[in-house]
Every structure is written in C-alpha cells, then in structure tokens.
Short mmCIF file of C-alpha atoms and ligand atoms in Angstrom, two decimals:
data_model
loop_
_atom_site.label_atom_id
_atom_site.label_comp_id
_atom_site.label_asym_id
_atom_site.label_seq_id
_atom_site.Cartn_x
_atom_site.Cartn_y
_atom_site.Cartn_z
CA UNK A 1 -0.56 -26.69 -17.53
CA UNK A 2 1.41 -30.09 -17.14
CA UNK A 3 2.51 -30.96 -13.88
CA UNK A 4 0.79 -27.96 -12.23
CA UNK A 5 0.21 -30.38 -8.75
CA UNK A 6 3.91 -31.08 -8.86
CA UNK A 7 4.70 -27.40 -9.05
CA UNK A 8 2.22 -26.12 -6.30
CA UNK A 9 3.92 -29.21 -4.42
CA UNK A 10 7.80 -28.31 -4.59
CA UNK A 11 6.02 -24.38 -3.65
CA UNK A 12 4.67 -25.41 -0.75
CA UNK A 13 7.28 -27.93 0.30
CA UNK A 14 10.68 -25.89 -0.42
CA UNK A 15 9.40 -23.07 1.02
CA UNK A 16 9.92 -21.77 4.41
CA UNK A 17 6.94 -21.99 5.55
CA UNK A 18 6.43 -18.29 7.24
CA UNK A 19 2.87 -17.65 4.27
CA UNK A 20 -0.24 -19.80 4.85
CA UNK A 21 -1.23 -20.57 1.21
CA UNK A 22 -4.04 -20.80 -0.56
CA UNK A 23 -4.25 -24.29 -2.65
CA UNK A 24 -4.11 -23.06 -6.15
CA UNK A 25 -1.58 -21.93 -8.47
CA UNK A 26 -2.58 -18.61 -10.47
CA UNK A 27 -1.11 -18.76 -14.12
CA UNK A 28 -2.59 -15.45 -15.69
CA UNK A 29 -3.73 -12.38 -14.65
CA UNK A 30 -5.60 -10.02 -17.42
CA UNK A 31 -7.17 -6.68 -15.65
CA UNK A 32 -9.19 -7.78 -12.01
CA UNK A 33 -9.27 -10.93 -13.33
CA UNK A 34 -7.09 -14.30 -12.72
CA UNK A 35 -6.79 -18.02 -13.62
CA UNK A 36 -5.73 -20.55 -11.81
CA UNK A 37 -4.02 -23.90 -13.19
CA UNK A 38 -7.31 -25.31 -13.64
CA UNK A 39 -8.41 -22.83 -15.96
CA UNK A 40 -10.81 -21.05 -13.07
CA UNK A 41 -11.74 -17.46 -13.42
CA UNK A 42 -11.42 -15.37 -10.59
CA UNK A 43 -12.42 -11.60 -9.37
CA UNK A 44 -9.04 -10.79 -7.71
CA UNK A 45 -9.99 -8.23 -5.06
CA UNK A 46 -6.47 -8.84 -3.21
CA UNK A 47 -5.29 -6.69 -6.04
CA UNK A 48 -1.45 -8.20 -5.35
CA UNK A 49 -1.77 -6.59 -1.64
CA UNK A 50 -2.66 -3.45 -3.38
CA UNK A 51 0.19 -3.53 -6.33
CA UNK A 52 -2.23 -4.13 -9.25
CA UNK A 53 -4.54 -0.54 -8.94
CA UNK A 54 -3.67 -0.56 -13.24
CA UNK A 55 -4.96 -4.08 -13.48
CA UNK A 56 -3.08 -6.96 -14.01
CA UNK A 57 -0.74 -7.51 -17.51
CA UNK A 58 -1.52 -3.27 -18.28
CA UNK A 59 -0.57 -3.08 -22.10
CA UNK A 60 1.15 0.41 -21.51
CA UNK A 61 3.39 -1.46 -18.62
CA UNK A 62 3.97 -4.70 -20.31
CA UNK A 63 4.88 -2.64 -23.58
CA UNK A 64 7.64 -0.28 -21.42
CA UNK A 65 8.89 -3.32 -19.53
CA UNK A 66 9.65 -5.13 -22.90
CA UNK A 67 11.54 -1.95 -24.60
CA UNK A 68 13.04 -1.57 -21.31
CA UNK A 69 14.48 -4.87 -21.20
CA UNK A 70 15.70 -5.01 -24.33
CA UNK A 71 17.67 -1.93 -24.03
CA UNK A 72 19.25 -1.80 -20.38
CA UNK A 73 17.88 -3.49 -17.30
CA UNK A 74 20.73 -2.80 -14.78
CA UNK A 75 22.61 0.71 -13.73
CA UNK A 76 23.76 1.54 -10.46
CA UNK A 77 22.74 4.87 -8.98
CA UNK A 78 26.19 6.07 -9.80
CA UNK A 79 25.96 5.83 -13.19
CA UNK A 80 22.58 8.03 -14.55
CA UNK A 81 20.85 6.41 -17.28
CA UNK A 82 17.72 8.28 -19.08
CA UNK A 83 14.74 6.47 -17.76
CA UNK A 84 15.75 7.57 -14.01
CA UNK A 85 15.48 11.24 -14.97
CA UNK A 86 12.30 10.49 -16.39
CA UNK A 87 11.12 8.70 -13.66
CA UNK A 88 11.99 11.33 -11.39
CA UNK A 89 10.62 14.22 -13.49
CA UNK A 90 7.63 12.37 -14.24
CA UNK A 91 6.44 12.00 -10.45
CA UNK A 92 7.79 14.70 -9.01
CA UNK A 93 5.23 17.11 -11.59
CA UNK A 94 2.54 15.24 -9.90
CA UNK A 95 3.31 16.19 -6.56
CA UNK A 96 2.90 19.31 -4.36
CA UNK A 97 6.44 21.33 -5.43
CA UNK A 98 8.41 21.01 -2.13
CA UNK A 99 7.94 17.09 -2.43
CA UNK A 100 11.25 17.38 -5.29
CA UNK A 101 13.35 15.03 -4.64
CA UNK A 102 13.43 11.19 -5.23
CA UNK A 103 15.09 8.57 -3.49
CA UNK A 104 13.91 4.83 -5.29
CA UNK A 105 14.83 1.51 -3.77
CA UNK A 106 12.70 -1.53 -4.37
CA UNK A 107 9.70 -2.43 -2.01
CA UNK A 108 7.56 -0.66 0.73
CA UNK A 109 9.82 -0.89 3.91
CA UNK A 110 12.69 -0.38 2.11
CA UNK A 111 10.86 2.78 1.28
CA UNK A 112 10.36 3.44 4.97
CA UNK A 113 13.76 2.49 6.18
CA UNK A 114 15.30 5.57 3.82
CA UNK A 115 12.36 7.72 5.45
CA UNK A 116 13.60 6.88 8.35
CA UNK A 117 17.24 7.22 8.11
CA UNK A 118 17.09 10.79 6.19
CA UNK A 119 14.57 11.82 9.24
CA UNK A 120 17.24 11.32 11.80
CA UNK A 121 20.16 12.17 9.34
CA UNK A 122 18.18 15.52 8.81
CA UNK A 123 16.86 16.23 12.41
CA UNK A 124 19.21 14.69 14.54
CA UNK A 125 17.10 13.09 16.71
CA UNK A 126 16.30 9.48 17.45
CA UNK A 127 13.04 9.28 18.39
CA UNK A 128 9.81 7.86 16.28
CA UNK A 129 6.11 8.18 16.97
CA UNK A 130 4.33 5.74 15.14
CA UNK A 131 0.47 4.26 15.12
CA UNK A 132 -1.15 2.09 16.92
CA UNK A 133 -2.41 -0.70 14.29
CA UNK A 134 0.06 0.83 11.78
CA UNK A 135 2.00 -0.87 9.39
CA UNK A 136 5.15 -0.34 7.91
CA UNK A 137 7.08 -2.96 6.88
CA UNK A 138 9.15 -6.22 7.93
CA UNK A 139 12.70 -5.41 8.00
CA UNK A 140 14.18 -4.11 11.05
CA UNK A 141 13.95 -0.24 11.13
CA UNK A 142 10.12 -0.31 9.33
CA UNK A 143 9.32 -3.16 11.70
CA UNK A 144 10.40 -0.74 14.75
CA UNK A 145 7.26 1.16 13.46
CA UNK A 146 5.19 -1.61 13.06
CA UNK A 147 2.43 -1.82 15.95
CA UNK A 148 1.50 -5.45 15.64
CA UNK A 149 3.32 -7.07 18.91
CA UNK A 150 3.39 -10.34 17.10
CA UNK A 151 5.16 -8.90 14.28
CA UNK A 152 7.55 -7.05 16.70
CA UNK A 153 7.89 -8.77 19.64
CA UNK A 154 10.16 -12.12 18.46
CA UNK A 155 12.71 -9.66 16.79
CA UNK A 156 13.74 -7.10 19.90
CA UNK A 157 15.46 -5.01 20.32
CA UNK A 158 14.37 -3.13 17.28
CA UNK A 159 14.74 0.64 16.63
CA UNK A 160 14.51 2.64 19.63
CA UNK A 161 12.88 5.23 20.88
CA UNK A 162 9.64 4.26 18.92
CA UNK A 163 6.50 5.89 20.89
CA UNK A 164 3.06 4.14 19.72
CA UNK A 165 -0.38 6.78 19.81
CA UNK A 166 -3.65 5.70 19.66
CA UNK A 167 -4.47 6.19 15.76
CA UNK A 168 -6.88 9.64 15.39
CA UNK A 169 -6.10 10.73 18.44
CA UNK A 170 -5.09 14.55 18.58
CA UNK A 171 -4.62 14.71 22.09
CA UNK A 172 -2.19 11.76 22.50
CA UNK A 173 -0.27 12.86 19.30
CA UNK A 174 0.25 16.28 21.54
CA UNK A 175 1.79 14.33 23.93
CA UNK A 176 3.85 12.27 22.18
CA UNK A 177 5.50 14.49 19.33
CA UNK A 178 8.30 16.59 21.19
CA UNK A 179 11.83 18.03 20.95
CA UNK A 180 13.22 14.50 21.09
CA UNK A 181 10.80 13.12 17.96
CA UNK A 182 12.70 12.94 14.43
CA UNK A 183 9.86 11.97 12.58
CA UNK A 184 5.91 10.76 13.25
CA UNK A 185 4.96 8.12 10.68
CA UNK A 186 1.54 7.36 9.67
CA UNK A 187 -0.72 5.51 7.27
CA UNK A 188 -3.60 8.04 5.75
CA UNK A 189 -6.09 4.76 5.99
CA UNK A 190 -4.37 2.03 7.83
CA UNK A 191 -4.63 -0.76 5.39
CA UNK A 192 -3.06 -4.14 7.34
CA UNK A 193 -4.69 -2.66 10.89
CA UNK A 194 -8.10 -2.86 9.55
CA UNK A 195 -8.73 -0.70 7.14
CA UNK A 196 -9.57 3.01 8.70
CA UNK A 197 -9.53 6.24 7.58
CA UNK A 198 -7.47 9.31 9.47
CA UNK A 199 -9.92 12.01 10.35
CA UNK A 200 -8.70 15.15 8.73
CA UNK A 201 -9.01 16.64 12.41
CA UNK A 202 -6.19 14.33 13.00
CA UNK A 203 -3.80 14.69 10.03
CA UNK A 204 -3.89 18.08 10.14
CA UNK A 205 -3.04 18.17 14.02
CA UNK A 206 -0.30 15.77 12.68
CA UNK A 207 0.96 18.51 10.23
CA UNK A 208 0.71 21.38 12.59
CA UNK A 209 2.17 19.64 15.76
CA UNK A 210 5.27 18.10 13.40
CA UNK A 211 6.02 21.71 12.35
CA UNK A 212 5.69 23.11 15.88
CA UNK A 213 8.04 20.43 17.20
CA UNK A 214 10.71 20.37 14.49
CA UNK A 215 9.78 16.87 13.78
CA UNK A 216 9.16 15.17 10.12
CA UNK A 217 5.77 14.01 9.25
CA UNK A 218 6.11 11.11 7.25
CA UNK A 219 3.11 9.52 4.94
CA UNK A 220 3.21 5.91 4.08
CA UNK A 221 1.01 5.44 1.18
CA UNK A 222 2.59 2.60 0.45
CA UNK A 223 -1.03 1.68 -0.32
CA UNK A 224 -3.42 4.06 -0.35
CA UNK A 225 -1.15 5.85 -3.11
CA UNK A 226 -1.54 6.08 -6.84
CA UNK A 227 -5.33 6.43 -7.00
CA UNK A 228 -6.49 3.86 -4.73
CA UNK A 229 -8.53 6.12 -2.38
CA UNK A 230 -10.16 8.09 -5.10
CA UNK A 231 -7.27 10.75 -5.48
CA UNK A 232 -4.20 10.38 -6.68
CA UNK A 233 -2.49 10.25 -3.41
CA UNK A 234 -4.90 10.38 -0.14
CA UNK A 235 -2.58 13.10 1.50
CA UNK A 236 -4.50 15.69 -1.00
CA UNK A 237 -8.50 14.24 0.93
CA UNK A 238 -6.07 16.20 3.63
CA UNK A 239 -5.14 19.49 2.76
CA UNK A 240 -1.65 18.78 4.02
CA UNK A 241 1.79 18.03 2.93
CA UNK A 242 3.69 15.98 4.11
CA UNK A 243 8.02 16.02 4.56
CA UNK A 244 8.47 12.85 3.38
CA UNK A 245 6.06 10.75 1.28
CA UNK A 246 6.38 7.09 0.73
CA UNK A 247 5.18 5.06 -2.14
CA UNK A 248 5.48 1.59 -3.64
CA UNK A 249 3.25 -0.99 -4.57
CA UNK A 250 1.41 0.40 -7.52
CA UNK A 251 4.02 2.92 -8.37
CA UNK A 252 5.62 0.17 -10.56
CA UNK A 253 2.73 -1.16 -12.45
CA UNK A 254 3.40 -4.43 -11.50
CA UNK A 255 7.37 -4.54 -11.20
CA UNK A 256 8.91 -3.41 -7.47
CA UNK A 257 9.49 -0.21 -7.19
CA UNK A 258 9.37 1.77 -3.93
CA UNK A 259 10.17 5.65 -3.61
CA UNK A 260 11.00 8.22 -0.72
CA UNK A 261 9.98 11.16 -1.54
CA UNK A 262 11.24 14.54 0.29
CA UNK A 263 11.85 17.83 0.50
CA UNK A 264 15.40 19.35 -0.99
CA UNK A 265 16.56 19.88 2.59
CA UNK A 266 16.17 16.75 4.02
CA UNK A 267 17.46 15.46 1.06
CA UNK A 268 20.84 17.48 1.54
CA UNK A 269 20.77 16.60 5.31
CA UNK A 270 22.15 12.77 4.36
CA UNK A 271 26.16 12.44 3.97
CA UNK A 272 27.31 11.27 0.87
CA UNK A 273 27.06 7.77 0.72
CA UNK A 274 24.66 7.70 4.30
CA UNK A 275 22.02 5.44 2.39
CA UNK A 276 22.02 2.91 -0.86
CA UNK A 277 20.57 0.21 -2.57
CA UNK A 278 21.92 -2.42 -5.84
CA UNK A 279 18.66 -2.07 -7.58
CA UNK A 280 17.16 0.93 -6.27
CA UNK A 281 16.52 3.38 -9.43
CA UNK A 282 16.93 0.48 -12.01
CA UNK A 283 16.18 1.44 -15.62
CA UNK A 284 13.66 -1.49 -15.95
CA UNK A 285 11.67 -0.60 -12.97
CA UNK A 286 11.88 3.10 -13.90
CA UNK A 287 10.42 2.60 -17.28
CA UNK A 288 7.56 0.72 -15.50
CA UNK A 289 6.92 3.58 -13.03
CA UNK A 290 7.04 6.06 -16.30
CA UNK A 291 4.55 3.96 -18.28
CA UNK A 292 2.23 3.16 -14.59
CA UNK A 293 2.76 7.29 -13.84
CA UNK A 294 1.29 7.93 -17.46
CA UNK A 295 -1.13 5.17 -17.44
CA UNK A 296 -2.53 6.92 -13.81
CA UNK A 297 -2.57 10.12 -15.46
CA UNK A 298 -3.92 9.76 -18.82
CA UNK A 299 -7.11 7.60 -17.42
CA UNK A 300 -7.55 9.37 -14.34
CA UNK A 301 -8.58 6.10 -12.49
CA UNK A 302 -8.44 7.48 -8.82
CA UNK A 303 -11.73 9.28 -10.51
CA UNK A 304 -13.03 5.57 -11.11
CA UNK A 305 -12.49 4.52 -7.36
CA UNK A 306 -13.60 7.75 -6.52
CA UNK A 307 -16.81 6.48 -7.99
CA UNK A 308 -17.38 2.91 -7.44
CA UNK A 309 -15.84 2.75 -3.83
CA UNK A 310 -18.65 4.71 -1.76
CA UNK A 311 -21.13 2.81 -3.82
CA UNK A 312 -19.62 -0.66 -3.51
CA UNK A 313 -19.26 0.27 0.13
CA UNK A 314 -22.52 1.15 0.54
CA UNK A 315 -23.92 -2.25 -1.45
CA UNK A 316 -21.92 -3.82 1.35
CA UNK A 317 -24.28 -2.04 3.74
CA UNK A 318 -27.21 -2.86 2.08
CA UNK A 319 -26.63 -6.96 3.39
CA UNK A 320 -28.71 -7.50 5.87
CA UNK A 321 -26.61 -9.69 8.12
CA UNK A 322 -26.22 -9.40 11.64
CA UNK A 323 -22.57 -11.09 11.28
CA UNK A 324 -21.49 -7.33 10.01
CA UNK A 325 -20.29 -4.58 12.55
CA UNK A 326 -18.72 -2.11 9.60
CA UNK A 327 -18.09 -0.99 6.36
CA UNK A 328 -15.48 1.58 5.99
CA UNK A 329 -13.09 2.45 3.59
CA UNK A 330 -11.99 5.39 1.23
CA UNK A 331 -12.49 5.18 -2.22
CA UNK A 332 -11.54 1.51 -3.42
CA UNK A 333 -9.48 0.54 -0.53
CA UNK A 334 -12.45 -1.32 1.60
CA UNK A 335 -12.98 -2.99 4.70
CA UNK A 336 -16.07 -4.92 5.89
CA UNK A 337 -15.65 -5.92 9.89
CA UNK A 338 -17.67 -9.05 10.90
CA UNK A 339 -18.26 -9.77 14.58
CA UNK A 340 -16.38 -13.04 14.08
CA UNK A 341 -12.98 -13.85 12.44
CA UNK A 342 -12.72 -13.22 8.78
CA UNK A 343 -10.96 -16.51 7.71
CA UNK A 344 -13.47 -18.68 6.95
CA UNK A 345 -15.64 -16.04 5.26
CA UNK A 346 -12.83 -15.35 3.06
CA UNK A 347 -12.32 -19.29 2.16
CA UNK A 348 -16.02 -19.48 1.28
CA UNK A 349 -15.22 -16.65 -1.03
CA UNK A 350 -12.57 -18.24 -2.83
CA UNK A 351 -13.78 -21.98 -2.78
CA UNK A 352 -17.34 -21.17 -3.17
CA UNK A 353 -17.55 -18.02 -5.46
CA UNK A 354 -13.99 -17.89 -7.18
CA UNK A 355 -13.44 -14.03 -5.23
CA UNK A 356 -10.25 -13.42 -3.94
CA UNK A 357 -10.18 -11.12 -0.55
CA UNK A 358 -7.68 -10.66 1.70
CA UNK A 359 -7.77 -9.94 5.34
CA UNK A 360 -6.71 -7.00 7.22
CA UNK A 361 -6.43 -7.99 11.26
CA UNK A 362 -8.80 -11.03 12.62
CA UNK A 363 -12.08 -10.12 12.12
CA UNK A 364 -11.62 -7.48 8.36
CA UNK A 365 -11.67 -8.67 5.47
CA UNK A 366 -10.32 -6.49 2.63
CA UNK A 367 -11.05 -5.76 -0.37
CA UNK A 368 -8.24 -3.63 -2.58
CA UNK A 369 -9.52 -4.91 -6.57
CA UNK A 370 -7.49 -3.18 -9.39
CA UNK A 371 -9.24 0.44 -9.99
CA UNK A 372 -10.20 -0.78 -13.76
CA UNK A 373 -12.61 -3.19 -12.15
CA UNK A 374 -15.89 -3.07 -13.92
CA UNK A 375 -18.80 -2.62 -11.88
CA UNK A 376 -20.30 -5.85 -12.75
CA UNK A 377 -17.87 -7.75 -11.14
CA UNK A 378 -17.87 -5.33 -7.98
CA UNK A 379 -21.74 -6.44 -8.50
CA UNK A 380 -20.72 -10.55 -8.57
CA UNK A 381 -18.18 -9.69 -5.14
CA UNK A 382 -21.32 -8.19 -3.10
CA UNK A 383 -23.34 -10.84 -4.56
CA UNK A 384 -20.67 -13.77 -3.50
CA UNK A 385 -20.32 -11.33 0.38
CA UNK A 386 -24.14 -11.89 0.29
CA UNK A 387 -24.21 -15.38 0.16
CA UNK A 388 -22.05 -16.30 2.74
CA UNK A 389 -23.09 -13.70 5.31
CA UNK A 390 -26.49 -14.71 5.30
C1 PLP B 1 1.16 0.87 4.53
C2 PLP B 1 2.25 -0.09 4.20
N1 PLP B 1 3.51 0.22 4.46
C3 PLP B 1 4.52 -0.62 4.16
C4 PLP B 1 4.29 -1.84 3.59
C5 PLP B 1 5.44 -2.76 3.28
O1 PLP B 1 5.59 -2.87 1.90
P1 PLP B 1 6.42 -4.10 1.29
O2 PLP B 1 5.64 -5.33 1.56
O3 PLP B 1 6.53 -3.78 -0.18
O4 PLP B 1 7.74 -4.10 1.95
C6 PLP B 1 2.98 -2.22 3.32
C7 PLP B 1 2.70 -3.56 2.75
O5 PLP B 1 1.66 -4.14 2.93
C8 PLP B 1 1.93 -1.32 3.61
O6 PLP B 1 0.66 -1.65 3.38
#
C-alpha cells in the first residue's frame, strides 16, 4: 500500500491520544485472519473486541450490506422501513418469548444506557446494583455501572445510587438488591474484568432475588452473546431469563449495531418519546443483523466454540509454565492469568508470532478469535503462548 507509514503517522498523530496503539496498520481481514500493510498474516484472536464471532469480511454480511446500501441506508425510527421488521422478527424467534420487544441503537453502552433508562422508567426507582470488575460501557449512565475506579473516578458524579457486589456472591447480592433497586446489571462471564464465569448458583440467586424485590435483572452480553460461549446466548448455560437482555458487538456482523431487548411491559413503561437515537434501527445495520442472525443460525457456530473452547482451554493448561495462575473461560471467550502483567506477553505475541490477543485487566490476557477459527490456527496460538511462557 503506498504511503502506508504516512497514514499510520497522521493516525497516531491527529488522534487524541486516549488508545495505546499497536504499530501496524491492518488492511484486510478474511475469516480469523488479518494483514497488515506489510503484507503480514496474522491469527486475530482480539476478534474486533469480540465483534467478529462470523469471521471477518462474512460473504452472507458483506452480500446484505451491499444490497442494503444500494437500496436505503438511512430511516429514522419514525418512519418503518422493511428490514427493521425483519430484524426484529428475526431475533426476537430466537429468544425465550417474553424477551419480544426490540429497542436498537448503535454500540454496547448505548445498549445499556436504554436498559437503564426503561428500568427506572418502568420501576420507578433509582437505584443500580452493579459488579464488581463489571463492565458496561463509557458514556455516562453505562459508565455509572462500570466498576473500574480509573474508568469512573475522573468523570463524577455519575449515575447515582449505583451499589457495587462482589461478583458470584449470593450473599452480598441479598443485601444489596432491595425495594429501592430498579435494576441489577451483570455480565454472564465478565469479559474486560478478567474473563470469569457467573456460577449458576449465582445467576439464578440473581433471577430469584430480582423477582422477589421488584427489581429488573439486566444481562449484558454485549459479548458473550451470539455464540461466543458455546450457546447462542450464555443466559440459556443458566436456566434463567432475564428482563432485559443486551446485545451488540457481533449482532451486526461487523457493522454497529446494539439492541435492548425486553419484556412488553417494560417496554410500555417508557413515555412516548422518553428514549431515541438518529441511527438506531437503520436499514443498513438491520440488514447486517438479518444476514449475521441467519449466518448464526444456519451454521450453528456457538456448537463450534462449544467444541474448540474447553479444548483450546485445556491446551492452555497443558504449558508447563510456572508464569500461569489460570485458565478459565466459557466456550471461546478465554482467559489465561499470568502471575505477572500481561503486556509484554501479549507484544511477544504480536511481534514475535504474528497472534493478536488482547488483554482483559493487568495480568489476563484474552483471547476472543472469530468462532470459524480452524483448529489449526487455535493449534499455532497455543504453540506461539508456549513459546513465550517458557
Ligand atoms: C460486557 C460489555 N458491555 C458493554 C460494552 C461496551 O460496548 P461498546 O464498546 O460497543 O460501547 C462492552 C465492550 O467491551 C462489553 O464488553
């Protein structure tokens, strides 16, 4: 590519500064695979922070987006246009039948800022109980139920009354869920604090105590949605339901697209007008979640990281260095905890071995590849973890 150096250059220099970058410019990205400038192949197991589970450039995507653009790429909510219905009917048959109603908008915490508004628009109450070491965005309301003090802190006051629990922790969730709480908000695996799983023992207390109290249980699975933890959505590892469900990420195939999904009552609980968004529901990102939706469905890949994920995991086990403390993980969303800070393993990875990882708190790194990885190249990752752990 002419004048890559130049354009990696005006990058780094115009920008504001607030992402440490890598020092490459990626061109092309063609299933778990992507190039850089220089022509380099890599294994991309930071998947787009989770967004590419249908690999990158997915025919069935690329082919919707171009039809889509070609016939209508803008339409305000106001004005319904076909590939919103489809949208709409197309997810909603995938999920339990009180999660029927839709509201899209265009990224994750956007996604969490409606789930928060209709909570307390449909409750009444202010109050939140969130996770510690959960994530849930960067804008102001998701960021209220973001744990991470050095995420929060600079920006108070946020949101308030925001109560943070010790993550699997039935007896502090007891404590903290009462007649005050409009809604409890948590991750099924928290992805950004670390990678860990919910115990079901925990979820389900989450369910029960919720209903007991009057509050909302709402589900970010912002990431572990649309197969990445080896079912389609991790709520059903669960046997529960959530109130409202959040999704994004994936959900678009590539495009941004972020959902809240919710029962018909909460739904009717927000006044006309009470939320909006420009591009929410816009026909191009619509057909993209129809033709992702389809793509999800027709391959059944949360069956593929259903598959690989406990045995990549448990290759990761197999490395016999004493710099590991964990593996953990459900289905292909995967953490590996060192005793030491992840950064420079994650470097070696890229520089050294041409795998891209990302990290999830100081010492995790992460690995989220798209779920059409093949398993040789999950075999080249543990080889390329080998070699710079021991
Ligand atoms: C669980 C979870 N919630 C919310 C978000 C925020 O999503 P976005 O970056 O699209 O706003 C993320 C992003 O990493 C996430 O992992």
């Amino acid at each position: 590519m002419e004048d890559w150096r130049a354009l990696l250059e005006a990058e780094k220099t115009l920008d504001t500064g607030v992402y440490t970058k890598h020092d490459l410019l990626i061109v092309r990205g063609q299933g778990a695979k992507v190039w850089d400038a220089e022509g380099n192949e890599y294994i991309d197991c930071v998947g787009g922070y989770g967004v590419a589970n249908l690999g990158h450039g997915n025919p069935e995507v690329v082919e919707a987006v171009k039809r889509q653009a070609e016939t209508l790429m803008a339409m305000p909510q106001t004005l319904p246009t076909p590939m919103r219905g489809e949208f709409y009917r197309t997810l909603t048959a995938l999920l339990p039948p009180e999660l029927n109603r839709v509201f899209p908008v265009n990224s994750g915490t956007e996604a969490n800022e409606a789930a928060l508004k209709f909570a307390r628009a449909h409750t009444g109450r202010k109050k939140f109980v969130a996770a510690m070491r959960g994530f849930s965005g960067r804008t102001m309301g998701s960021l209220s139920v973001t744990w991470e003090p050095k995420y929060r802190e600079p920006f108070l006051p946020l949101v308030e009354p925001v109560e943070f629990i010790p993550y699997n922790d039935v007896e502090a969730l007891k404590r903290a869920v009462d007649e005050e709480t409009a809604a409890l908000i948590l991750e099924p695996v928290q992805g950004e604090g670390g990678v860990r799983p919910a115990t079901k023992e925990f979820l389900q207390a989450a369910r029960e105590i919720t209903w007991e109290k009057g509050a909302l249980l709402i589900l970010d699975e912002i990431q572990t949605g649309m197969g990445r933890t080896g079912r389609r959505f991790a709520f059903e590892h669960y046997g529960i339901v959530p109130d409202i469900l959040t999704l994004a990420k994936a959900i678009g195939g590539g495009v941004p697209l972020g959902v809240a999904v919710m029962r018909e009552e909460i739904a009717r609980s927000m006044p006309k007008g009470g939320h909006g968004t420009t591009f929410g529901g816009n026909p191009l990102a619509m057909a993209a979640g129809v033709a992702a939706l389809r793509y999800l469905e027709r391959t059944r890949l949360w069956e593929r990281a259903a598959e690989l994920g406990p045995w990549f995991m448990e290759k990761l086990r197999e490395i016999p260095s004493p710099k590991i403390r964990e593996v953990r993980g459900l289905g292909l969303m995967v953490g590996l905890e060192l005793k030491e800070k992840a950064a420079p393993y994650i470097a070696r990875l890229e520089k050294e071995h041409r795998v891209l990882t990302l990290q999830a708190g100081p010492t995790v790194i992460r690995f989220l590849p798209p779920l059409v990885i093949q398993k040789e190249d999950l075999e080249r990752v543990v080889e390329a973890v080998r070699a710079v752990l021991t």
